[in-house]
XYZ file of C-alpha atoms in Angstrom:
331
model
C -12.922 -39.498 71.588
C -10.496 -37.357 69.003
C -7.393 -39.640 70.530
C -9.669 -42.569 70.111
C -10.289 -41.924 66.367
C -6.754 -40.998 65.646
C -5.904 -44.125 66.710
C -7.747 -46.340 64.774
C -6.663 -44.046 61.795
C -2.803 -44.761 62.633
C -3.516 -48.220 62.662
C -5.513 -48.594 59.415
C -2.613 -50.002 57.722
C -2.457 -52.744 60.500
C -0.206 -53.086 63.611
C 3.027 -53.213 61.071
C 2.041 -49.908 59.357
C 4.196 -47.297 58.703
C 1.860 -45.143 61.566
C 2.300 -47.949 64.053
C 4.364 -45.099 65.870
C 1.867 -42.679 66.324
C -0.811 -44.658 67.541
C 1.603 -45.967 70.411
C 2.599 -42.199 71.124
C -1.480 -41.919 71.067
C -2.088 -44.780 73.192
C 0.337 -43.501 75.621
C -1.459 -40.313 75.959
C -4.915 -41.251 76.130
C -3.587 -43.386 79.510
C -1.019 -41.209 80.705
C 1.383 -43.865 80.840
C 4.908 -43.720 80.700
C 5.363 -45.815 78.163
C 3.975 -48.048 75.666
C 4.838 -50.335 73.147
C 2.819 -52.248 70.491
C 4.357 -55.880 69.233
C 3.705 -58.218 66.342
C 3.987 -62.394 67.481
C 7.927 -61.911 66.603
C 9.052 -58.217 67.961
C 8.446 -54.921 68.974
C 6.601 -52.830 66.165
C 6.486 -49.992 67.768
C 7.298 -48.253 71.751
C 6.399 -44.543 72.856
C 8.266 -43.526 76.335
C 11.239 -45.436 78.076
C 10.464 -48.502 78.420
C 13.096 -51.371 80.487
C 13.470 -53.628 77.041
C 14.254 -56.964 78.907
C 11.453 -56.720 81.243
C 9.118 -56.182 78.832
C 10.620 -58.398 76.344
C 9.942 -61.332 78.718
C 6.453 -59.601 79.622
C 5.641 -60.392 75.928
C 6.732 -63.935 75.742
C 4.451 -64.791 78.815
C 1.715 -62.954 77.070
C 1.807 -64.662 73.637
C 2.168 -68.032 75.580
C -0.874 -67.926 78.021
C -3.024 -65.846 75.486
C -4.212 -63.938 78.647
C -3.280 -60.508 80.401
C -0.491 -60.548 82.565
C 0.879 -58.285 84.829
C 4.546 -57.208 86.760
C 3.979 -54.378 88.485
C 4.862 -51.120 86.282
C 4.616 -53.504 83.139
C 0.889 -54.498 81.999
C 0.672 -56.404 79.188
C -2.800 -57.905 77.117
C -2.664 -60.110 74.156
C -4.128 -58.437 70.648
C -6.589 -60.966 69.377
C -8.523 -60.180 66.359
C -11.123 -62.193 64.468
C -9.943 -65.203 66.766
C -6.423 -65.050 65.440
C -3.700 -63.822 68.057
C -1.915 -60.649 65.778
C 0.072 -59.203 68.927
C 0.827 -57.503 72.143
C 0.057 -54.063 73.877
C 2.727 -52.933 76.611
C 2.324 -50.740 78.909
C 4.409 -49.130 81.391
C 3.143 -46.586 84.342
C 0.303 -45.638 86.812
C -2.560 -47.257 84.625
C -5.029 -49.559 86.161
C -5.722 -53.410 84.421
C -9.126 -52.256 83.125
C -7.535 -49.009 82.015
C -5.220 -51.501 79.929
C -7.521 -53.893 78.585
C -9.969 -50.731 77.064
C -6.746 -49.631 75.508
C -6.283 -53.072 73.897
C -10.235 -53.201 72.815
C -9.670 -50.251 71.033
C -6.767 -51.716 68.924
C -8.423 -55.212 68.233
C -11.508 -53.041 67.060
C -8.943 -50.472 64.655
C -6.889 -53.834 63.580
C -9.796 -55.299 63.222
C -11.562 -52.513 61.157
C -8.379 -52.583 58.832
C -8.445 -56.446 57.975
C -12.035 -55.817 56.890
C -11.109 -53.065 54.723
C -7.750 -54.894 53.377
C -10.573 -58.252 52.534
C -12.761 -55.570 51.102
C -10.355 -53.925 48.602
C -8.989 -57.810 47.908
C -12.334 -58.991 46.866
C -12.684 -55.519 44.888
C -10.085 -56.567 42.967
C -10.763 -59.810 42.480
C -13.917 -58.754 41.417
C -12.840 -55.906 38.824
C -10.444 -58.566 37.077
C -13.537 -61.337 36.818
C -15.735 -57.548 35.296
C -12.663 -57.300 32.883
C -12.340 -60.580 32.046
C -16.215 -60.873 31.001
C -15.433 -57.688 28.659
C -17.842 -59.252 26.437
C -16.297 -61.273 23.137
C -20.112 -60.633 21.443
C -19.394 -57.035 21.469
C -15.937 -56.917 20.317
C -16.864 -59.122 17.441
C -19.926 -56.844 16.446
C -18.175 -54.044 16.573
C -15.120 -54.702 14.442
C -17.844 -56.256 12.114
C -19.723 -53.043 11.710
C -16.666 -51.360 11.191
C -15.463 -53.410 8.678
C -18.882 -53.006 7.067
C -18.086 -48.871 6.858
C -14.909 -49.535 5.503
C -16.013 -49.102 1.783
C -19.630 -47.469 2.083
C -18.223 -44.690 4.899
C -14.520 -45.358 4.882
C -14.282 -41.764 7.193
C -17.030 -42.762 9.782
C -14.593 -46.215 9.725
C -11.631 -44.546 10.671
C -13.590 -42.813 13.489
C -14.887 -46.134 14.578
C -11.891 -47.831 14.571
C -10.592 -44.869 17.154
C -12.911 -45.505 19.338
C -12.783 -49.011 19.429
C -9.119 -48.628 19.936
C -10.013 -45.839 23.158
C -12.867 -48.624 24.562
C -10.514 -51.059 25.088
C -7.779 -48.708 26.532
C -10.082 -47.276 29.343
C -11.302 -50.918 29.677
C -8.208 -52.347 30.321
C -6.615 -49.146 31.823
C -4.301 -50.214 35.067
C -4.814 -46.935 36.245
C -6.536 -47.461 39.816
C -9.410 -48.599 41.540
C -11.412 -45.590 40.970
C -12.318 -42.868 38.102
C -14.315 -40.323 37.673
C -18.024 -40.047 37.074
C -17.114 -37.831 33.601
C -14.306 -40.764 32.479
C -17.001 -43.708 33.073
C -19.795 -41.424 30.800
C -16.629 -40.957 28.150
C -16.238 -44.517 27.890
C -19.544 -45.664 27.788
C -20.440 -42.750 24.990
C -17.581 -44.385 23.059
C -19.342 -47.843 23.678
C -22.606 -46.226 22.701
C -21.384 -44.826 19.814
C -20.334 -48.537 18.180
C -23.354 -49.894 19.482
C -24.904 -47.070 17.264
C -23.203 -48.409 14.144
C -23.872 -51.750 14.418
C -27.391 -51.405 14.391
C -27.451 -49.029 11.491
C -28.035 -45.786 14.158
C -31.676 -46.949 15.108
C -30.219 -46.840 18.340
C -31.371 -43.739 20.125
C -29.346 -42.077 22.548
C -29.710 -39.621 25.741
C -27.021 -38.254 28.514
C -27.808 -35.791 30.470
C -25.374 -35.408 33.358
C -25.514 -32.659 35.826
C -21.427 -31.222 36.077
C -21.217 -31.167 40.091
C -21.217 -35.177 39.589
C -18.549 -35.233 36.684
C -15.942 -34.878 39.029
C -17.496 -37.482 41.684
C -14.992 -40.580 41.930
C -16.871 -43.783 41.008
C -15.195 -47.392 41.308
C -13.421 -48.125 38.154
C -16.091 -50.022 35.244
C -19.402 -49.720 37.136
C -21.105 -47.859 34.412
C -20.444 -49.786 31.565
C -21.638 -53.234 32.391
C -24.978 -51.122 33.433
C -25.528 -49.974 30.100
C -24.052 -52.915 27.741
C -26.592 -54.899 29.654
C -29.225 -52.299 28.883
C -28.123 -52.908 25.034
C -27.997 -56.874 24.768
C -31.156 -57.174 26.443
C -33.727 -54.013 26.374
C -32.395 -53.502 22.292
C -30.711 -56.604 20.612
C -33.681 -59.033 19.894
C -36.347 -55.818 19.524
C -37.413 -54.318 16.220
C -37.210 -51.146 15.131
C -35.692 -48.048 17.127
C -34.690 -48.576 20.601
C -34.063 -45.853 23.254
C -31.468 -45.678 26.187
C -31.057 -42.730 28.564
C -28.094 -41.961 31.119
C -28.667 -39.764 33.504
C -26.060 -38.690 36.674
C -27.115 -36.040 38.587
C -27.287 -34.935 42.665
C -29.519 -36.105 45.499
C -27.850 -33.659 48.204
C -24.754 -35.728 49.767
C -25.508 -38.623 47.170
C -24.459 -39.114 43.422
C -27.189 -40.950 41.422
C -26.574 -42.594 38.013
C -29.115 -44.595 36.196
C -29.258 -46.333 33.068
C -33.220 -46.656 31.597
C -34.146 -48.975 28.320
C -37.083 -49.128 26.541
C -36.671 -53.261 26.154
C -38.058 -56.223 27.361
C -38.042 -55.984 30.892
C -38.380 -59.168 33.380
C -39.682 -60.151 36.335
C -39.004 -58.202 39.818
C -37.920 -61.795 41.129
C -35.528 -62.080 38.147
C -34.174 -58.986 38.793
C -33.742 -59.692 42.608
C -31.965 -63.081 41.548
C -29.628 -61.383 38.999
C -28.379 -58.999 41.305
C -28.071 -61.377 44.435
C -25.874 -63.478 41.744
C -28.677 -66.530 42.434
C -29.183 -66.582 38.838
C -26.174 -67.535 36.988
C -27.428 -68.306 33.670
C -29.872 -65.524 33.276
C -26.719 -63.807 30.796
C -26.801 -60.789 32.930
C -23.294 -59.469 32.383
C -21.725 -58.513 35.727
C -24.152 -56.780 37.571
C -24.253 -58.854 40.309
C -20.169 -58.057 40.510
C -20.863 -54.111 39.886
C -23.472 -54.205 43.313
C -21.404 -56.091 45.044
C -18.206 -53.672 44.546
C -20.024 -51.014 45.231
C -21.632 -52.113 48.412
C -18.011 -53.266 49.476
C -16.572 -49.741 48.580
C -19.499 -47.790 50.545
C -21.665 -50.366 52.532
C -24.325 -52.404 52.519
C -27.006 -49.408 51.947
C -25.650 -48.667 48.898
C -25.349 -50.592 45.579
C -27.356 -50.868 42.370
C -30.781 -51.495 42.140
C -33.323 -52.665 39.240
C -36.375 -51.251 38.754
C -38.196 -53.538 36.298
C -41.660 -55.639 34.864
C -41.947 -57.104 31.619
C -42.402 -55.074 29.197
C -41.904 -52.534 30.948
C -38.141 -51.947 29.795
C -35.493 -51.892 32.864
C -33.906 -48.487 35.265
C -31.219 -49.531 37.060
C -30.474 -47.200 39.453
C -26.774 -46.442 41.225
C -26.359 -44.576 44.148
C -23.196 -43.458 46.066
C -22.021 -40.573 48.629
C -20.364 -37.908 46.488
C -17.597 -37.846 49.180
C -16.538 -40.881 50.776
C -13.327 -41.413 52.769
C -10.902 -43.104 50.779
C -12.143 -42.806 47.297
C -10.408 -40.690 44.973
C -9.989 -41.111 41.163
């Protein structure tokens, strides 16, 4: 089982990794073989043991051709298909039995396998965080260099300070600093977003953050917080009268890290809600929430994500949750 796992983990970077090595050295002790070797459609990527090269160079050639196991007696060979696309060969040289053989390729097509999904995964993260950046909304940015400009004479200091954090929004914003940050950056930026948000509606916004520290530290994918709460201004505050509230909370749920971001607005519908975040309602002017649950249920899987907890009039708690520790994420 520990051989098993180490091999999947050699071969996360696919069969051309640089740790294509050690899962053939792997793979050649879990069978006790005397040698195997792992190849692409083109060459050898990697071989563990002594292995007769033109034998098994023609082993691979039938093997790629017929798309089927073949065998010459001490070479057994097994074509690598994965998703339906043929990605290679396993060799292997020795005392090991056909069945033996074709486990031993199973268990690469599921590793190779595993690592395509998680190479789509991070491509569609991406994708997804330049379409989040992209819809850095133009409404904001033009409200808040208005309400700064409106300081300039009546507060010209409280200006200045506005103008810095402007100028620190849109660096973390556009930051090409990673995939991932940390709980206490996302709060810093969105603080700095509250704070503008504060002066353009002449501070009757009302503010609360409580965060607990052990999630400070907790690495979060880059802009998930943000959208979250300029969604909880543009539509629980802008078109209501008088003093509005938002809270931010993070805090611990044992192995989990639980942010949520509660308004005192409007509200909608549950089935609104449901749409937005399924991305079934395009023009309901939700900005990029439907993007933020689908990163994060790409990052950590389908059981985790954002959810809305909502009714009108009731205001809206959207809720994120995610392991504190998750293979793979650091800030």
């Amino acid at each position: 089982m520990r051989l098993s796992r180490q091999i999947g983990e050699s071969l996360a970077d696919g069969l051309t990794g640089k740790n294509a090595p050690n899962a053939a050295r792997r793979l050649a002790r879990l069978l006790a073989a005397d040698a195997v070797a792992l190849a692409d459609c083109d060459r050898f990527i990697a071989v563990a043991g002594s292995l007769d090269s033109v034998a098994a160079q023609g082993l691979l050639v039938e093997t790629l051709d017929l798309l089927e196991p073949v065998t010459a007696p001490p070479l057994r060979a097994s074509p690598l298909i994965v998703s339906g696309d043929l990605a290679g060969c396993l060799i292997v040289a020795g005392d090991v039995s056909d069945a033996e053989v074709a486990e031993a390729a199973h268990l690469v097509v599921t590793a190779l396998d595993h690592a395509d999904l998680d190479r789509s995964r991070e491509r569609i993260a991406a994708a997804d965080l330049r379409t989040l950046r992209a819809q850095i909304s133009p409404h904001f940015m033009h409200n808040a260099l208005a309400a700064i400009s409106a300081h300039t004479r009546t507060d010209p200091e409280r200006a200045r300070e506005l103008l810095t954090d402007f100028s620190d929004y849109l660096r973390y914003s556009f930051a090409n600093t990673g995939d991932y940050a940390t709980v206490a950056d996302e709060l810093q930026a969105v603080q700095t977003y509250l704070e503008l948000q504060r002066a353009r509606f002449d501070d009757r916004l009302d503010i609360t953050v409580r965060i607990a520290p052990e999630v400070l530290p907790v690495p979060i994918p880059f802009l998930v917080v943000q959208p979250i709460v300029e969604n909880a201004v543009r539509h629980g505050f802008e078109s209501k009268p008088g003093t509005g509230h938002i809270a931010v909370r993070g805090f611990s749920e044992g192995a989990l890290c639980v942010i949520e971001v509660e308004d005192d607005g409007a509200g909608m519908d549950p089935e609104v809600a449901k749409a937005i975040l399924t991305g079934s309602r395009q023009g309901a002017g939700r900005i990029g929430l439907a993007n933020v649950d689908r990163r994060l249920r790409a990052v950590y899987g389908p059981e985790y994500g954002l959810w809305l907890d909502t009714a009108p009039g009731a205001g809206t708690k959207a809720t994120v949750r995610i392991p504190r520790y998750a293979r793979g994420v650091h800030a």
